[in-house]
Coordinates of C-alpha atoms in Angstrom, one line a residue:
X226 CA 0.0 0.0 0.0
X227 CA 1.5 3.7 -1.4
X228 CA 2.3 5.9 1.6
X229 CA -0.4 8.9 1.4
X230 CA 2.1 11.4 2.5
X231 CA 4.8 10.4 0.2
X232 CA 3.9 12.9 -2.4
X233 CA 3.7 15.7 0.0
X234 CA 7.3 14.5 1.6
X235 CA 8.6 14.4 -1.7
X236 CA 7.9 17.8 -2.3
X237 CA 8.4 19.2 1.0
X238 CA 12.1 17.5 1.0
X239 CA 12.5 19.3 -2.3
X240 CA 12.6 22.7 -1.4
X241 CA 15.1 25.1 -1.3
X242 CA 15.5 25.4 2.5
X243 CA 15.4 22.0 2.8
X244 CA 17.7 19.9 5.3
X245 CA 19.4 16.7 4.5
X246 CA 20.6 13.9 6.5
X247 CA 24.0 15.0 6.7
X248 CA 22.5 18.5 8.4
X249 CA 20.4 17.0 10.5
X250 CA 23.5 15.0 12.1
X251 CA 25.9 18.3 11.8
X252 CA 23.2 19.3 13.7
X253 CA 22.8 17.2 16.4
X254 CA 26.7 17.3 16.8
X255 CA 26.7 20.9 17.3
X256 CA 23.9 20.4 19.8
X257 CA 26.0 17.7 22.0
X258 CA 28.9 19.6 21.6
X259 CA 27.8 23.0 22.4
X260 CA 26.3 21.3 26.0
X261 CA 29.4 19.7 26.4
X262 CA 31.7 22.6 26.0
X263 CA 29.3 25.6 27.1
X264 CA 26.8 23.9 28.7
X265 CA 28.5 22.1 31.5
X266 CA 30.9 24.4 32.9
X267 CA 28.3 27.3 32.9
X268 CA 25.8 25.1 34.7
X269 CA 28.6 24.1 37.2
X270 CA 29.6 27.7 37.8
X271 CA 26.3 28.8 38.6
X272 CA 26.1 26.5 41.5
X273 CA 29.1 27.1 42.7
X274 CA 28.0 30.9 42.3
X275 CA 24.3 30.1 44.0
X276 CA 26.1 27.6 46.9
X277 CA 26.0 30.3 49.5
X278 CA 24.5 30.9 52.7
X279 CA 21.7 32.7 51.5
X280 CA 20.4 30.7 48.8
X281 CA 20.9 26.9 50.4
X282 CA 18.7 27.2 53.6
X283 CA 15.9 28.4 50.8
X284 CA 16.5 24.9 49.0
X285 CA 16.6 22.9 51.8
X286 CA 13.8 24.2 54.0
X287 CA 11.2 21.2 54.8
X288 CA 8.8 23.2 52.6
X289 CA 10.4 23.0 50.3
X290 CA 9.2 20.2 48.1
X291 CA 5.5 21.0 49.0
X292 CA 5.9 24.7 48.0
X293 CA 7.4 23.0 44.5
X294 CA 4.6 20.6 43.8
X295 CA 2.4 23.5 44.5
X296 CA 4.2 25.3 41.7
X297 CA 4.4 22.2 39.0
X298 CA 0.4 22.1 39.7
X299 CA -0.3 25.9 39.0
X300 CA 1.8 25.5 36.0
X301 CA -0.1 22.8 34.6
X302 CA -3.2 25.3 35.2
X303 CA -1.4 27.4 33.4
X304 CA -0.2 25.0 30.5
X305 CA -4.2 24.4 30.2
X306 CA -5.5 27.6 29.5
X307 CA -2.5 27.9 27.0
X308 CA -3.4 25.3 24.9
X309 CA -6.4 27.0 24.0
X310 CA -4.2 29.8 22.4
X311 CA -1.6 27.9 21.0
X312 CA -1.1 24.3 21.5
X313 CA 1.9 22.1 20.8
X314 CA 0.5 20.2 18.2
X315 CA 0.6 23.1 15.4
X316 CA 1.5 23.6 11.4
X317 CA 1.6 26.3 9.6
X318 CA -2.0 27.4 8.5
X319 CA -1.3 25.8 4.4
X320 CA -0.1 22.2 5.6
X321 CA -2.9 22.2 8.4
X322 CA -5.3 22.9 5.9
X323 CA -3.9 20.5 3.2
X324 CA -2.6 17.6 5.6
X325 CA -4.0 17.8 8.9
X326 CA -7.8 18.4 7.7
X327 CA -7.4 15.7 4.9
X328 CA -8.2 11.7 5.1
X329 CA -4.5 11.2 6.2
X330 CA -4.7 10.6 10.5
X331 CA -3.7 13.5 12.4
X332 CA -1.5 11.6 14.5
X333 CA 1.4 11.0 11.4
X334 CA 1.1 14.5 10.6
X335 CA 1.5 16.3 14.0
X336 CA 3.9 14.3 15.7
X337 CA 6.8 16.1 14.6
X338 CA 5.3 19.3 16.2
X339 CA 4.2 17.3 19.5
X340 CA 7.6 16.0 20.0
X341 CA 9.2 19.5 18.9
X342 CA 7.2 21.1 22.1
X343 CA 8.1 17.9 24.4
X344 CA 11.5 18.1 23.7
X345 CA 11.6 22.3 24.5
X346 CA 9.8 21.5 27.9
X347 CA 11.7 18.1 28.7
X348 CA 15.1 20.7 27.8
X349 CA 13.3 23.8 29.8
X350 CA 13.1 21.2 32.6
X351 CA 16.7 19.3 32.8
X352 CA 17.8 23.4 32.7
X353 CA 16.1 24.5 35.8
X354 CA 16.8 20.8 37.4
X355 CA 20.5 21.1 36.3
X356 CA 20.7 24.5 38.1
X357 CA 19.6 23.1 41.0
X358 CA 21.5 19.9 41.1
X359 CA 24.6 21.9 40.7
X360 CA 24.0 24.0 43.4
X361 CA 23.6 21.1 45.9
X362 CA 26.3 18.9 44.4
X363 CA 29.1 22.4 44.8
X364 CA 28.1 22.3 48.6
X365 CA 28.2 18.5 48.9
X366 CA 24.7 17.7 49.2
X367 CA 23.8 15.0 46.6
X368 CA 26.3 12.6 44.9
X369 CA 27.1 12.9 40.9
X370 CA 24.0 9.9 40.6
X371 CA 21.4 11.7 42.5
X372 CA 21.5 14.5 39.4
X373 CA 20.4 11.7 37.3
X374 CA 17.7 11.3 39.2
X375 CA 17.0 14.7 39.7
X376 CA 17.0 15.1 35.7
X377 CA 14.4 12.1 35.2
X378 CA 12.0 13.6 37.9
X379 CA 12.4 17.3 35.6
X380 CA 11.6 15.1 32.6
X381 CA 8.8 13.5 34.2
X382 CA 7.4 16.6 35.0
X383 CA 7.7 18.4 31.5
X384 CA 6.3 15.9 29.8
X385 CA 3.6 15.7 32.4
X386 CA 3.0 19.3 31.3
X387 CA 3.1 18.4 27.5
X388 CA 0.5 16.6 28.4
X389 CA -1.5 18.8 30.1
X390 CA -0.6 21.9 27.3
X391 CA -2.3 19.1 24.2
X392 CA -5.6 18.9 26.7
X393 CA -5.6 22.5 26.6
X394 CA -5.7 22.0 22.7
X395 CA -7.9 19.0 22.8
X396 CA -11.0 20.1 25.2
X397 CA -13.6 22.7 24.8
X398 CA -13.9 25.4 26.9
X399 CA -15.6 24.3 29.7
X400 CA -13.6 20.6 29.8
X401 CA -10.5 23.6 29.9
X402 CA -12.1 25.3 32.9
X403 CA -12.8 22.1 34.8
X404 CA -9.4 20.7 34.3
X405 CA -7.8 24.0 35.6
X406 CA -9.5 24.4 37.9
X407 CA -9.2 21.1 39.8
X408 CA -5.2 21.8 39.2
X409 CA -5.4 24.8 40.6
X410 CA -7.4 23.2 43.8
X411 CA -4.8 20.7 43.9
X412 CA -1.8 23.0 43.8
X413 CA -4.0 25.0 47.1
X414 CA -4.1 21.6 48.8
X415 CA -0.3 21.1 47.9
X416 CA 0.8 24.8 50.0
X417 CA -1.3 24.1 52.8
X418 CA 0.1 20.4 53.3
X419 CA 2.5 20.4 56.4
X420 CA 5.7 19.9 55.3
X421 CA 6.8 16.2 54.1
X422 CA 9.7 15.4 56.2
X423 CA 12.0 14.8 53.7
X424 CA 14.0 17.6 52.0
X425 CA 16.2 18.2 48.7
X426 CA 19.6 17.6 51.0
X427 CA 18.1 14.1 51.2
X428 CA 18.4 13.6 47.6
X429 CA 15.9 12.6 45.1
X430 CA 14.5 9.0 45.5
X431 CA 14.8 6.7 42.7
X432 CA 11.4 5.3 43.3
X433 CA 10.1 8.9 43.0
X434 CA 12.3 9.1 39.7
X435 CA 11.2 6.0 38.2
X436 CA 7.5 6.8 39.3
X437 CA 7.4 10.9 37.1
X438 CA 9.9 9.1 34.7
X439 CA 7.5 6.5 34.0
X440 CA 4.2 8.7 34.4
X441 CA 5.6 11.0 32.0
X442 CA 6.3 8.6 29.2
X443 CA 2.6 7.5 29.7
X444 CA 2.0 11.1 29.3
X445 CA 4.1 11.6 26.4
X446 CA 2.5 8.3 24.5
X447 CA -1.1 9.1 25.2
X448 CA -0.4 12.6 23.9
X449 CA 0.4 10.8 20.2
X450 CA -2.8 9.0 20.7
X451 CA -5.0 11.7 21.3
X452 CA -3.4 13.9 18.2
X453 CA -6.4 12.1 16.3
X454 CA -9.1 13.6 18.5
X455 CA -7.3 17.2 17.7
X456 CA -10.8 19.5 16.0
X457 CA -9.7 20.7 12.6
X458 CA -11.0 24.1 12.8
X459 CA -9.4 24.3 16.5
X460 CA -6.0 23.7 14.4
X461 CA -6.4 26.3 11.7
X462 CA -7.7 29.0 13.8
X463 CA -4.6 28.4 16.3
X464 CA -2.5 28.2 13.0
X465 CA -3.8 31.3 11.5
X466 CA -3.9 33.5 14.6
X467 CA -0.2 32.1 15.4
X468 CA 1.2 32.8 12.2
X469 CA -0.7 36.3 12.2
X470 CA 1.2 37.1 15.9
X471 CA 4.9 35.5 14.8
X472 CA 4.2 37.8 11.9
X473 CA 3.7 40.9 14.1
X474 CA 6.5 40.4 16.5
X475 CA 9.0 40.3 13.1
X476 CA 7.7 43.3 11.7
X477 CA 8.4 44.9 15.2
X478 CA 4.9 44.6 16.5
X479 CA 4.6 43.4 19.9
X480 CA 1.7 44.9 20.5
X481 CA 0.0 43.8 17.8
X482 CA 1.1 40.3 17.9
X483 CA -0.6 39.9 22.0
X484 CA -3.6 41.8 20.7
X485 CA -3.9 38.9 17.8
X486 CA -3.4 36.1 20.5
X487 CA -6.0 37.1 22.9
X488 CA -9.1 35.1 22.3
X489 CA -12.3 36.5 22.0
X490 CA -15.5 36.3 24.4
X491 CA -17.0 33.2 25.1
X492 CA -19.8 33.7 27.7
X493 CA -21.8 36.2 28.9
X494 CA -23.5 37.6 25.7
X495 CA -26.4 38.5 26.9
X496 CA -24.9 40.7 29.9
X497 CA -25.9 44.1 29.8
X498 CA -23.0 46.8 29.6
X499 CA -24.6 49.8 28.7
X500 CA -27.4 50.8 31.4
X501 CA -28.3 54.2 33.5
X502 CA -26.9 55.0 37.0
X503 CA -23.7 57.5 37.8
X504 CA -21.2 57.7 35.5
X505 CA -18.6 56.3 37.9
X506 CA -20.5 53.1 38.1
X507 CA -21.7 52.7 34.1
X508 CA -17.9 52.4 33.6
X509 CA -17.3 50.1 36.3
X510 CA -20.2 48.0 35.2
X511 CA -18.9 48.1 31.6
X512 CA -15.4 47.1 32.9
X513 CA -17.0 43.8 34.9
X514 CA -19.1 42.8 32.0
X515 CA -15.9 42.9 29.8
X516 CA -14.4 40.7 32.5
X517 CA -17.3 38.3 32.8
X518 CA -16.8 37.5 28.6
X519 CA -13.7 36.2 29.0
X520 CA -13.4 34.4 32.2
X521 CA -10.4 32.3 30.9
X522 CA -8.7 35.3 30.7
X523 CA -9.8 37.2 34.0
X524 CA -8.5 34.2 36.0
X525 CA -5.5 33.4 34.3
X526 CA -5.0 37.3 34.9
X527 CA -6.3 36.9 38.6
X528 CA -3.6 33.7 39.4
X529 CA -1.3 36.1 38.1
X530 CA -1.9 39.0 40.2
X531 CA -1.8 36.4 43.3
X532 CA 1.2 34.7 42.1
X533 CA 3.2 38.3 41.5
X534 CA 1.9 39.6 44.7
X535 CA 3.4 36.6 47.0
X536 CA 6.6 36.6 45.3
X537 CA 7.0 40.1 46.4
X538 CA 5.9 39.8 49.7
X539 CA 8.7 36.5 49.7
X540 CA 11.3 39.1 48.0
X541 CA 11.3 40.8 51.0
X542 CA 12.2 38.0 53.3
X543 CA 15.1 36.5 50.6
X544 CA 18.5 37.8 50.4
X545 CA 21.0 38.3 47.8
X546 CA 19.8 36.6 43.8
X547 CA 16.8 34.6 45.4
X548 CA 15.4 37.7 46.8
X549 CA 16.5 39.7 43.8
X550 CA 14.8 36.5 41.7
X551 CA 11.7 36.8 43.8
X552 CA 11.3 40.6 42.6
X553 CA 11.7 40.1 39.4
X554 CA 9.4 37.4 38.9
X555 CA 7.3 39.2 41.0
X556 CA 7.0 42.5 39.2
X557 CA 6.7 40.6 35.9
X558 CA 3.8 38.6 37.1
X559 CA 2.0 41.2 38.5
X560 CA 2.5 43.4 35.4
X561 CA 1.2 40.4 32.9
X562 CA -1.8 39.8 35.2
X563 CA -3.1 43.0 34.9
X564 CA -3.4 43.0 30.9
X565 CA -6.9 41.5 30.9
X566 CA -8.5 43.8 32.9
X567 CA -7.4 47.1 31.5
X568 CA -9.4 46.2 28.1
X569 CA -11.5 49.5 29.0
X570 CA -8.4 51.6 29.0
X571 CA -7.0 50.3 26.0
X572 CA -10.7 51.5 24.5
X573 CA -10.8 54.8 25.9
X574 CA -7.1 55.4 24.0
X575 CA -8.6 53.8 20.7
X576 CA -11.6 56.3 20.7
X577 CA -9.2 59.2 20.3
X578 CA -10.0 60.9 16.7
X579 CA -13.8 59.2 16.7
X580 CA -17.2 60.9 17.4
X581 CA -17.7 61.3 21.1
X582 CA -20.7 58.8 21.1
X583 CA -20.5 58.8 25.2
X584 CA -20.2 61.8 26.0
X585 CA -16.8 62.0 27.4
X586 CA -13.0 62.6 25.8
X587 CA -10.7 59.7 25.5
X588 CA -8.4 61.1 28.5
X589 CA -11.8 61.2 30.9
X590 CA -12.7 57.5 29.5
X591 CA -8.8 56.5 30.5
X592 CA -9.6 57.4 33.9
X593 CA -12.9 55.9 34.3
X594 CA -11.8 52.6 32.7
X595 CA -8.5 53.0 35.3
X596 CA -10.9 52.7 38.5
X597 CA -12.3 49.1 38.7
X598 CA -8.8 48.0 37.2
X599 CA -7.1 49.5 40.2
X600 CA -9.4 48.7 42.9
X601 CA -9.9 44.6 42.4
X602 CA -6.0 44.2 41.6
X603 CA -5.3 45.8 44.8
X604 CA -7.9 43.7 46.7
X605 CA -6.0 40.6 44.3
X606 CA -2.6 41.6 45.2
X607 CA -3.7 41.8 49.1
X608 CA -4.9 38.0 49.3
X609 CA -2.0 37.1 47.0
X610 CA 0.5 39.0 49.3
X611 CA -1.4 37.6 52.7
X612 CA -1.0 34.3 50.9
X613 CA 3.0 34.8 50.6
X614 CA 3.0 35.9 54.2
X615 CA 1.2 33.2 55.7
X616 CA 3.7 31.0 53.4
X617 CA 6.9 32.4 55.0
X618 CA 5.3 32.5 58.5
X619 CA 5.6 35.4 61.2
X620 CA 9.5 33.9 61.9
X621 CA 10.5 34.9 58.7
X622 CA 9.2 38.6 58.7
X623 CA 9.7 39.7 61.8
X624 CA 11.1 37.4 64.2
X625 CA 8.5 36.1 65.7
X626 CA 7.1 38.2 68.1
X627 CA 5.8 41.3 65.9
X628 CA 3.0 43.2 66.3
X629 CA 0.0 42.8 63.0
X630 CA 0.2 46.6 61.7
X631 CA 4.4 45.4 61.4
X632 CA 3.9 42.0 60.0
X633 CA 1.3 43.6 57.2
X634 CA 4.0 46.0 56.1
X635 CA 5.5 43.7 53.1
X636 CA 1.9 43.3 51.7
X637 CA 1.9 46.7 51.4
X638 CA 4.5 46.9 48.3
X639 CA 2.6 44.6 45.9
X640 CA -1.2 46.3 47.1
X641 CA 0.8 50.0 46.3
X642 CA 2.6 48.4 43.1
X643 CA -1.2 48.2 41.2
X644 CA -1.9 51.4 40.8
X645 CA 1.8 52.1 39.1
X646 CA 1.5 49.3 36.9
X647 CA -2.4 50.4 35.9
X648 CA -0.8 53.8 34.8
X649 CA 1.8 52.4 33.2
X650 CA -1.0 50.1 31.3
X651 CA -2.8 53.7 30.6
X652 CA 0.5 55.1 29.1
X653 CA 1.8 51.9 27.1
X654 CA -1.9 51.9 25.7
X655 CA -1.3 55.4 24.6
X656 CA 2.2 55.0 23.3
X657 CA 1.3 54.9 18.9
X658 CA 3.1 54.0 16.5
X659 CA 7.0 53.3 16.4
X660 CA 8.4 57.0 15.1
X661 CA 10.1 56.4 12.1
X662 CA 13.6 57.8 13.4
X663 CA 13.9 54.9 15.4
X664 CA 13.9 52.1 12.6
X665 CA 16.8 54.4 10.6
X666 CA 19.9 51.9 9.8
X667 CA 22.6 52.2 12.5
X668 CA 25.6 50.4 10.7
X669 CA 28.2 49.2 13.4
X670 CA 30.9 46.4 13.3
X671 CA 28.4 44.2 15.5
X672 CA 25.4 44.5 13.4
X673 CA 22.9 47.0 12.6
X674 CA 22.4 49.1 15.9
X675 CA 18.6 50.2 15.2
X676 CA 17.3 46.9 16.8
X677 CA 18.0 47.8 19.9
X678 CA 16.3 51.1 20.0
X679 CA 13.0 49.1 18.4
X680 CA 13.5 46.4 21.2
X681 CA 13.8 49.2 23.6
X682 CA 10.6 50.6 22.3
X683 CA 8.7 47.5 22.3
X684 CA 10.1 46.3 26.2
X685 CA 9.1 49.7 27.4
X686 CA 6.3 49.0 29.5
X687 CA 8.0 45.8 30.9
X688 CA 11.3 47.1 31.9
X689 CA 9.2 49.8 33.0
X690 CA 7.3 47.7 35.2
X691 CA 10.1 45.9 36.4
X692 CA 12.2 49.1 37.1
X693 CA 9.0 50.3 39.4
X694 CA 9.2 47.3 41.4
X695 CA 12.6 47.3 42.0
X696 CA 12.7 50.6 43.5
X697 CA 9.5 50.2 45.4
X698 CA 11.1 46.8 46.8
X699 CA 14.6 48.7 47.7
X700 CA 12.1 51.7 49.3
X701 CA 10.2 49.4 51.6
X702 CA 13.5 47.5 52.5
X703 CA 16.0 49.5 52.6
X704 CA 13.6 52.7 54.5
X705 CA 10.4 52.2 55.3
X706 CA 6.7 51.8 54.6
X707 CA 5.9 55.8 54.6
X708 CA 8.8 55.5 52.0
X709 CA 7.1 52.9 50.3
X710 CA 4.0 54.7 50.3
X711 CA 5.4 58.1 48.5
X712 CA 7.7 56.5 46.2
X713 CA 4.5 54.8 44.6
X714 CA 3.2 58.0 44.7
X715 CA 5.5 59.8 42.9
X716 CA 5.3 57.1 40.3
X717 CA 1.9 57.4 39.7
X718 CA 1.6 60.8 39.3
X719 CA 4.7 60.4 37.0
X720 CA 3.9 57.7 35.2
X721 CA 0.0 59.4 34.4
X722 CA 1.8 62.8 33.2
X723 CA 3.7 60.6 30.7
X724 CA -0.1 58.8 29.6
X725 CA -1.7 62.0 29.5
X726 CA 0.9 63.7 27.1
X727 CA 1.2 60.8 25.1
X728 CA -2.7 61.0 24.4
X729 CA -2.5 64.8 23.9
X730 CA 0.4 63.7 21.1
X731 CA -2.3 61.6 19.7
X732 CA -5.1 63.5 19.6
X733 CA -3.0 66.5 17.7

């Protein structure tokens, strides 16, 4: 029996771009060797650099482990609700639509894809595990063999999470919701167990290896099987819209390219936006409608908010790179969890230059739109940053015995944090086009120099965003809360007189 893909292999294998066998191995060898040359000794001098005194007792708390699975749970939610965006199963829109909706079984035309995605999160994994093991093995913690063990538990895990990002692909919207949410449930039970009694200096059980190993190449076979089940117009409208976004972000449209990827309302059409009452409250009702469409997006934006707002209550417990890690991660989670609910500024700024069919400018409608925004993130970012203080305990803040006006003190840095990042939301919004001087060729011996003035453009609102929270964090450590307190609001008002003349500069 004739292979059905043979003509289609022939041709693909015939065009100009394509790789032979003796490419594929130069590639593979450049791969090994690269790990073996680079890889290794970089990996061994971060632990030796992240074997110190403040980073190990972090590692091996006794909470370690639970705080972890906690972690590999909400990223599985995570990996859930991304599937419905972009899944790992995924061609380019012209061979999904030639191969993948043909007679030809879906599971010998995505696999390459599948195992393309597997193998970034199984290397994603082995990475973060290899850190890890490097750190304990520089202070003598775990034997050369426990790192193998260590790496089959991370590839366990990824592939668990390949898994889990094809059933975000595979299920409809509500199978998506249940799933995460369960996950999410789980990775709640997970932080409230007591702590395990066994810890990382113990080393990683072989039983527990074999066990994720094991589970994960269950996971990684039933993921093949299920490519069958895949919905054909679920793969070309994830094909079209990813192709549209990878588009956007190499023409220098970042923007753009997010905009493209968010997916569009799937409940709540028969909610009411528009309705009488005080002005105040029609815009806050229109902004909780908007939320109430896309509820997949509110709560992914919602973990977010509780996720960024413990790790910077946690930041200011840690020392030296965890602490600085924290903040980081912190700030950027934050920042990303507010995008979905700032969908009302982001129309107020579009309406500049259109008939005012409410009644009010665009820079009135910025500030409306600003007020439900700010006030449940704050009331987000103060369960989220309860949450991180509960999870470091009173011992860890304050010693102990501290009064509960003193122990509340870190929560307040990701609670004041909001409102900066909202207005930096209101000014990115407002931000237009990229000017033309900054695309102008910039010759050096490196390379052509106007790319970093474009990616500077485009990371604006991120570095932004991460340059708040570091100063905030240093405030609140380094001074005080009353420091805290008008350092956020200096940035506000800064940050707004930056939105507001970038809207006048688009309404000229």
């Amino acid at each position: 029996m004739s292979d059905p893909l043979g003509p289609a292999r022939q041709v693909w294998a015939g065009r100009a771009s394509a790789r032979s066998a003796m490419d594929l191995l130069y590639i593979v060898y450049l791969t090994v060797m690269t790990v073996l040359v680079f890889g290794a000794p970089a990996l061994r001098s971060a632990g030796l650099f992240l074997a110190r005194p403040d980073v190990l007792p972090v590692l091996l708390d006794a909470r370690t482990p639970g705080m972890l699975m906690a972690a590999l749970l909400g990223g599985g939610a995570a990996t859930v609700l991304v599937g419905a965006v972009r899944g790992p199963a995924l061609l380019a829109p012209f061979l999904t639509a030639t191969l993948a909706a043909g007679p030809i079984s879906r599971r010998r035309v995505l696999w390459r894809p599948l195992a393309r995605s597997l193998l970034a999160l199984v290397a994603v994994g082995l990475l973060l595990a290899g850190v890890v093991g490097a750190t304990l093995l520089g202070a003598g913690y775990v034997e050369p063999m426990g790192l193998v063990a260590l790496g089959a538990v991370a590839a366990g895990v990824a592939l668990l999470l390949g898994g889990a990002w094809l059933a975000g692909q595979l299920l409809s919207s509500r199978g998506r919701g249940v799933v995460a949410g369960l996950l999410t449930l789980a990775a709640v039970g997970a932080w409230l167990l007591p702590p395990w009694g066994w810890t990382l200096a113990d080393g990683v059980p072989w039983a527990l290896a074999a066990v994720l190993g094991g589970a994960g190449a269950v996971a990684a076979a039933g993921s093949v099987l299920a490519l069958d089940r895949l919905r054909g117009w679920v793969l070309l409208e994830q094909a079209v819209r990813w192709q549209s976004a990878t588009g956007m972000v190499t023409s220098g449209d970042v923007a753009g390219a997010a905009g493209s990827l968010r997916p569009p309302p799937s409940t709540g059409r028969s909610l009411r936006a528009v309705g009488g009452g005080p002005l105040t409250l029609l815009y806050v009702r229109r902004d909780v409608v908007g939320w109430l469409r896309s509820p997949e997006r509110t709560l992914g934006g919602l973990a977010g908010v509780l996720l960024g707002a413990g790790l910077l209550v946690v930041a200011q417990v840690l020392t030296g790179p965890l602490g600085v890690g924290a903040m980081l991660l912190g700030s950027l989670a934050l920042w990303v969890g507010t995008g979905p609910f700032v969908d009302g500024i982001r129309h107020g700024v579009a309406t500049l230059g259109a008939p005012v069919l409410f009644g009010q400018r665009a820079g009135v409608q910025v500030l409306l739109h600003a007020l439900a925004p700010t006030g449940v993130l704050m009331l987000g970012a103060l369960v989220g940053g309860v949450a991180g203080l509960l999870t470091m305990g009173a011992e860890g803040v304050g010693g102990g015995n501290v009064t509960l006006p003193v122990l509340m003190i870190p929560v307040l840095l990701p609670v004041l944090l909001v409102p900066v990042l909202v207005a930096g939301r209101a000014r990115d919004a407002a931000k237009g086009p990229m000017p033309l001087k900054l695309m102008t060729p910039m010759p050096t011996a490196q390379g052509d120099g106007a790319v970093l003035g474009m990616l500077a453009w485009q990371s604006d609102a991120v570095l932004l965003a991460l340059a708040a929270g570091a100063v905030l964090w240093g405030l609140v450590t380094q001074v005080g809360a009353l420091a805290l307190a008008g350092g956020a609001l200096v940035a506000v008002l800064a940050i707004a007189v930056m939105a507001r003349a970038r809207l006048r500069e688009l309404g000229a």
